[in-house]
PDB file of C-alpha atoms in Angstrom:
ATOM      1  CA  MET A 246     175.959 113.031-134.590  1.00  0.00           C
ATOM      2  CA  THR A 247     173.732 115.801-133.094  1.00  0.00           C
ATOM      3  CA  ASP A 248     175.524 118.568-131.052  1.00  0.00           C
ATOM      4  CA  LYS A 249     174.174 119.017-127.402  1.00  0.00           C
ATOM      5  CA  VAL A 250     172.223 121.886-126.466  1.00  0.00           C
ATOM      6  CA  PRO A 251     174.076 124.325-123.609  1.00  0.00           C
ATOM      7  CA  VAL A 252     171.806 124.471-120.594  1.00  0.00           C
ATOM      8  CA  LEU A 253     172.393 125.982-117.133  1.00  0.00           C
ATOM      9  CA  LEU A 254     172.283 122.780-115.106  1.00  0.00           C
ATOM     10  CA  THR A 255     170.532 124.752-111.572  1.00  0.00           C
ATOM     11  CA  VAL A 256     170.605 123.227-108.884  1.00  0.00           C
ATOM     12  CA  LEU A 257     167.525 124.162-106.211  1.00  0.00           C
ATOM     13  CA  VAL A 258     168.455 123.881-102.180  1.00  0.00           C
ATOM     14  CA  GLU A 259     165.400 123.660-100.110  1.00  0.00           C
ATOM     15  CA  THR A 260     167.411 124.513 -96.654  1.00  0.00           C
ATOM     16  CA  ALA A 261     163.880 124.504 -94.594  1.00  0.00           C
ATOM     17  CA  THR A 262     163.195 120.638 -95.616  1.00  0.00           C
ATOM     18  CA  ARG A 263     166.743 119.468 -96.631  1.00  0.00           C
ATOM     19  CA  ARG A 264     166.028 118.389-100.053  1.00  0.00           C
ATOM     20  CA  TRP A 265     167.688 118.914-103.493  1.00  0.00           C
ATOM     21  CA  SER A 266     166.150 118.765-107.090  1.00  0.00           C
ATOM     22  CA  VAL A 267     168.331 119.355-110.484  1.00  0.00           C
ATOM     23  CA  SER A 268     167.148 120.527-113.876  1.00  0.00           C
ATOM     24  CA  GLY A 269     168.196 122.087-116.347  1.00  0.00           C
ATOM     25  CA  ILE A 270     167.418 125.710-117.791  1.00  0.00           C
ATOM     26  CA  THR A 271     167.398 125.854-122.003  1.00  0.00           C
ATOM     27  CA  PRO A 272     168.224 128.735-124.179  1.00  0.00           C
ATOM     28  CA  ASP A 273     164.544 129.426-124.531  1.00  0.00           C
ATOM     29  CA  ASP A 274     164.134 129.813-120.756  1.00  0.00           C
ATOM     30  CA  GLN A 275     162.386 126.508-120.394  1.00  0.00           C
ATOM     31  CA  GLY A 276     162.834 124.773-117.399  1.00  0.00           C
ATOM     32  CA  VAL A 277     163.401 120.974-117.490  1.00  0.00           C
ATOM     33  CA  PRO A 278     162.924 119.275-114.616  1.00  0.00           C
ATOM     34  CA  LEU A 279     165.215 116.612-113.860  1.00  0.00           C
ATOM     35  CA  MET A 280     165.873 114.631-110.186  1.00  0.00           C
ATOM     36  CA  CYS A 281     164.937 115.964-107.050  1.00  0.00           C
ATOM     37  CA  THR A 282     164.841 114.297-103.351  1.00  0.00           C
ATOM     38  CA  GLU A 283     162.351 113.969-100.658  1.00  0.00           C
ATOM     39  CA  PRO A 284     162.469 116.160 -97.597  1.00  0.00           C
ATOM     40  CA  GLY A 285     165.246 115.639 -95.228  1.00  0.00           C
ATOM     41  CA  ASP A 286     168.004 114.359 -97.279  1.00  0.00           C
ATOM     42  CA  PHE A 287     170.608 116.603 -95.920  1.00  0.00           C
ATOM     43  CA  GLU A 288     169.119 115.838 -92.421  1.00  0.00           C
ATOM     44  CA  PRO A 289     173.016 113.994 -91.262  1.00  0.00           C
ATOM     45  CA  VAL A 290     174.193 117.578 -91.221  1.00  0.00           C
ATOM     46  CA  VAL A 291     172.322 119.041 -88.314  1.00  0.00           C
ATOM     47  CA  GLY A 292     174.461 119.076 -85.653  1.00  0.00           C
ATOM     48  CA  GLU A 293     177.590 118.573 -86.863  1.00  0.00           C
ATOM     49  CA  THR A 294     180.879 120.206 -87.109  1.00  0.00           C
ATOM     50  CA  LEU A 295     181.196 123.407 -89.515  1.00  0.00           C
ATOM     51  CA  ASP A 296     184.020 120.716 -91.064  1.00  0.00           C
ATOM     52  CA  GLU A 297     181.874 117.901 -90.916  1.00  0.00           C
ATOM     53  CA  GLN A 298     178.895 120.021 -92.459  1.00  0.00           C
ATOM     54  CA  THR A 299     181.044 120.876 -95.159  1.00  0.00           C
ATOM     55  CA  SER A 300     182.802 117.627 -96.230  1.00  0.00           C
ATOM     56  CA  TYR A 301     179.304 116.322 -95.948  1.00  0.00           C
ATOM     57  CA  LEU A 302     177.341 118.816 -98.614  1.00  0.00           C
ATOM     58  CA  ARG A 303     180.957 118.865-101.149  1.00  0.00           C
ATOM     59  CA  HIS A 304     180.421 115.627-101.279  1.00  0.00           C
ATOM     60  CA  ARG A 305     176.354 115.356-101.492  1.00  0.00           C
ATOM     61  CA  LEU A 306     176.157 117.868-104.355  1.00  0.00           C
ATOM     62  CA  SER A 307     179.051 116.583-106.301  1.00  0.00           C
ATOM     63  CA  GLY A 308     176.873 113.169-106.271  1.00  0.00           C
ATOM     64  CA  VAL A 309     174.240 115.754-107.855  1.00  0.00           C
ATOM     65  CA  LEU A 310     175.974 117.504-110.650  1.00  0.00           C
ATOM     66  CA  GLN A 311     177.053 114.048-112.285  1.00  0.00           C
ATOM     67  CA  ARG A 312     173.239 112.763-111.246  1.00  0.00           C
ATOM     68  CA  GLY A 313     172.223 115.726-113.620  1.00  0.00           C
ATOM     69  CA  CYS A 314     174.925 116.066-116.278  1.00  0.00           C
ATOM     70  CA  ASP A 315     174.036 112.170-116.989  1.00  0.00           C
ATOM     71  CA  ARG A 316     170.612 113.135-116.940  1.00  0.00           C
ATOM     72  CA  LEU A 317     170.675 116.327-119.851  1.00  0.00           C
ATOM     73  CA  TRP A 318     173.437 113.954-121.852  1.00  0.00           C
ATOM     74  CA  GLY A 319     170.646 111.569-121.843  1.00  0.00           C
ATOM     75  CA  ARG A 320     168.238 114.356-123.272  1.00  0.00           C
ATOM     76  CA  GLN A 321     170.998 115.804-126.073  1.00  0.00           C
ATOM     77  CA  MET A 322     172.011 118.351-123.805  1.00  0.00           C
ATOM     78  CA  LYS A 323     174.833 119.453-121.505  1.00  0.00           C
ATOM     79  CA  PRO A 324     175.760 121.737-119.096  1.00  0.00           C
ATOM     80  CA  ARG A 325     177.599 125.159-120.166  1.00  0.00           C
ATOM     81  CA  GLN A 326     177.454 126.601-116.705  1.00  0.00           C
ATOM     82  CA  ILE A 327     176.658 125.341-113.230  1.00  0.00           C
ATOM     83  CA  VAL A 328     174.251 127.430-110.843  1.00  0.00           C
ATOM     84  CA  PHE A 329     173.185 126.526-107.017  1.00  0.00           C
ATOM     85  CA  VAL A 330     170.141 128.308-105.777  1.00  0.00           C
ATOM     86  CA  ALA A 331     169.235 127.958-102.027  1.00  0.00           C
ATOM     87  CA  ASP A 332     165.867 129.457-100.381  1.00  0.00           C
ATOM     88  CA  ASP A 333     168.148 130.402 -97.747  1.00  0.00           C
ATOM     89  CA  GLY A 334     171.092 130.155 -95.542  1.00  0.00           C
ATOM     90  CA  MET A 335     171.135 126.313 -94.416  1.00  0.00           C
ATOM     91  CA  GLN A 336     169.124 126.898 -91.106  1.00  0.00           C
ATOM     92  CA  ARG A 337     170.028 124.587 -88.318  1.00  0.00           C
ATOM     93  CA  SER A 338     173.577 124.589 -89.592  1.00  0.00           C
ATOM     94  CA  HIS A 339     177.015 126.418 -89.024  1.00  0.00           C
ATOM     95  CA  PRO A 340     176.314 130.044 -90.162  1.00  0.00           C
ATOM     96  CA  ASN A 341     179.211 130.353 -92.086  1.00  0.00           C
ATOM     97  CA  LEU A 342     177.931 126.670 -94.305  1.00  0.00           C
ATOM     98  CA  THR A 343     176.557 128.127 -97.032  1.00  0.00           C
ATOM     99  CA  GLN A 344     179.510 130.791 -98.300  1.00  0.00           C
ATOM    100  CA  ARG A 345     181.774 127.655 -97.382  1.00  0.00           C
ATOM    101  CA  VAL A 346     180.320 125.324 -99.908  1.00  0.00           C
ATOM    102  CA  ALA A 347     179.673 128.041-102.334  1.00  0.00           C
ATOM    103  CA  ASP A 348     183.637 129.030-102.295  1.00  0.00           C
ATOM    104  CA  HIS A 349     184.163 125.078-102.756  1.00  0.00           C
ATOM    105  CA  PHE A 350     182.130 124.918-105.815  1.00  0.00           C
ATOM    106  CA  ALA A 351     183.386 127.992-107.790  1.00  0.00           C
ATOM    107  CA  GLU A 352     187.361 127.817-106.781  1.00  0.00           C
ATOM    108  CA  TRP A 353     186.541 123.961-107.465  1.00  0.00           C
ATOM    109  CA  MET A 354     184.374 124.094-110.453  1.00  0.00           C
ATOM    110  CA  THR A 355     185.930 125.955-114.140  1.00  0.00           C
ATOM    111  CA  SER A 356     185.116 124.022-116.402  1.00  0.00           C
ATOM    112  CA  PRO A 357     181.827 124.524-116.684  1.00  0.00           C
ATOM    113  CA  PRO A 358     182.210 126.982-114.046  1.00  0.00           C
ATOM    114  CA  VAL A 359     179.395 127.931-110.942  1.00  0.00           C
ATOM    115  CA  ALA A 360     177.799 130.440-109.765  1.00  0.00           C
ATOM    116  CA  PHE A 361     176.407 129.797-106.530  1.00  0.00           C
ATOM    117  CA  PHE A 362     173.058 132.119-105.280  1.00  0.00           C
ATOM    118  CA  VAL A 363     171.078 132.711-101.905  1.00  0.00           C
ATOM    119  CA  CYS A 364     167.714 133.974-102.502  1.00  0.00           C
ATOM    120  CA  THR A 365     166.694 136.285 -99.757  1.00  0.00           C
ATOM    121  CA  GLY A 366     163.097 135.889 -98.469  1.00  0.00           C
ATOM    122  CA  GLY A 367     162.774 132.473 -99.770  1.00  0.00           C
ATOM    123  CA  TRP A 368     160.650 131.349-103.044  1.00  0.00           C
ATOM    124  CA  ASP A 369     157.303 131.216-101.506  1.00  0.00           C
ATOM    125  CA  ASP A 370     154.964 130.993-103.580  1.00  0.00           C
ATOM    126  CA  GLY A 371     154.171 134.572-105.029  1.00  0.00           C
ATOM    127  CA  ALA A 372     157.403 136.085-103.213  1.00  0.00           C
ATOM    128  CA  GLU A 373     159.326 138.471-105.267  1.00  0.00           C
ATOM    129  CA  LEU A 374     162.552 136.299-105.963  1.00  0.00           C
ATOM    130  CA  THR A 375     165.651 138.376-105.121  1.00  0.00           C
ATOM    131  CA  LEU A 376     168.579 136.740-105.685  1.00  0.00           C
ATOM    132  CA  ASP A 377     172.073 136.991-103.663  1.00  0.00           C
ATOM    133  CA  ARG A 378     174.887 136.447-105.576  1.00  0.00           C
ATOM    134  CA  ILE A 379     177.516 134.797-103.192  1.00  0.00           C
ATOM    135  CA  ALA A 380     180.062 132.670-105.324  1.00  0.00           C
ATOM    136  CA  GLY A 381     181.340 132.155-108.787  1.00  0.00           C
ATOM    137  CA  ASP A 382     179.717 134.326-112.063  1.00  0.00           C
ATOM    138  CA  LEU A 383     177.041 134.403-113.929  1.00  0.00           C
ATOM    139  CA  ASP A 384     176.384 136.051-116.762  1.00  0.00           C
ATOM    140  CA  PRO A 385     173.900 139.121-116.694  1.00  0.00           C
ATOM    141  CA  ALA A 386     171.515 137.326-119.507  1.00  0.00           C
ATOM    142  CA  ASP A 387     171.869 133.910-118.305  1.00  0.00           C
ATOM    143  CA  GLN A 388     170.977 135.540-114.533  1.00  0.00           C
ATOM    144  CA  ASN A 389     167.991 137.069-116.271  1.00  0.00           C
ATOM    145  CA  ARG A 390     167.800 133.388-117.656  1.00  0.00           C
ATOM    146  CA  LEU A 391     167.890 132.193-114.046  1.00  0.00           C
ATOM    147  CA  ILE A 392     165.388 134.786-112.635  1.00  0.00           C
ATOM    148  CA  GLN A 393     162.743 133.793-115.076  1.00  0.00           C
ATOM    149  CA  THR A 394     162.553 130.378-115.488  1.00  0.00           C
ATOM    150  CA  LEU A 395     163.031 130.095-111.688  1.00  0.00           C
ATOM    151  CA  PRO A 396     159.293 130.625-110.311  1.00  0.00           C
ATOM    152  CA  GLN A 397     158.112 127.517-113.472  1.00  0.00           C
ATOM    153  CA  LEU A 398     161.037 125.178-111.835  1.00  0.00           C
ATOM    154  CA  ILE A 399     159.905 125.873-108.055  1.00  0.00           C
ATOM    155  CA  LYS A 400     156.377 125.164-108.670  1.00  0.00           C
ATOM    156  CA  THR A 401     157.157 121.944-110.778  1.00  0.00           C
ATOM    157  CA  LEU A 402     158.435 121.083-107.571  1.00  0.00           C
ATOM    158  CA  GLU A 403     154.762 120.195-106.472  1.00  0.00           C
ATOM    159  CA  ASN A 404     154.964 118.396-109.474  1.00  0.00           C
ATOM    160  CA  ARG A 405     155.884 114.427-108.183  1.00  0.00           C
ATOM    161  CA  GLN A 406     155.298 112.686-111.946  1.00  0.00           C
ATOM    162  CA  ALA A 407     157.930 115.699-112.828  1.00  0.00           C
ATOM    163  CA  TRP A 408     160.348 114.739-112.047  1.00  0.00           C
ATOM    164  CA  GLU A 409     162.573 111.419-111.036  1.00  0.00           C
ATOM    165  CA  PHE A 410     163.161 110.919-107.427  1.00  0.00           C
ATOM    166  CA  ALA A 411     166.370 110.302-106.070  1.00  0.00           C
ATOM    167  CA  VAL A 412     166.980 107.708-102.965  1.00  0.00           C
ATOM    168  CA  SER A 413     168.684 109.122-100.456  1.00  0.00           C
ATOM    169  CA  ASN A 414     170.946 107.291 -98.516  1.00  0.00           C
ATOM    170  CA  PRO A 415     171.738 109.252 -95.160  1.00  0.00           C
ATOM    171  CA  THR A 416     174.319 107.397 -94.355  1.00  0.00           C
ATOM    172  CA  THR A 417     176.431 108.659 -97.057  1.00  0.00           C
TER     173      THR A 417
END
């Protein structure tokens, strides 16, 4: 049996469009698109209380991690660190929501550990990516790998053939 390649399991959270994508980042800085949703996947969180929003996103993003791990395993890869990157705070949601969800994953996910970043200024085409860590830790070499590979993954979001699309169930 061959050893699985350890990768950064990376969840991109697009707050304006309320969708997620999950991918891997290999040790040689290659992005591996795995799965994403159509815009609107987080729409049920809009207008709810902070506790309801937090509960919804914890459950939804836990499922995203499970799907990502399953897809990596099938490609002879395994997560050695989980990284969430949001393009901004959760717009139209409670102002503390992003921090609360980030803290939850950083505290409860220890193997592999979690780091959660917000990309200040978003990730518009051509903009320099600036990551603010809001929870968890990421080794500096892995953070450099993330910063180097993120533009490729963000650009790949436009290529529908690169991703497996997850069916959203807005009632869960």
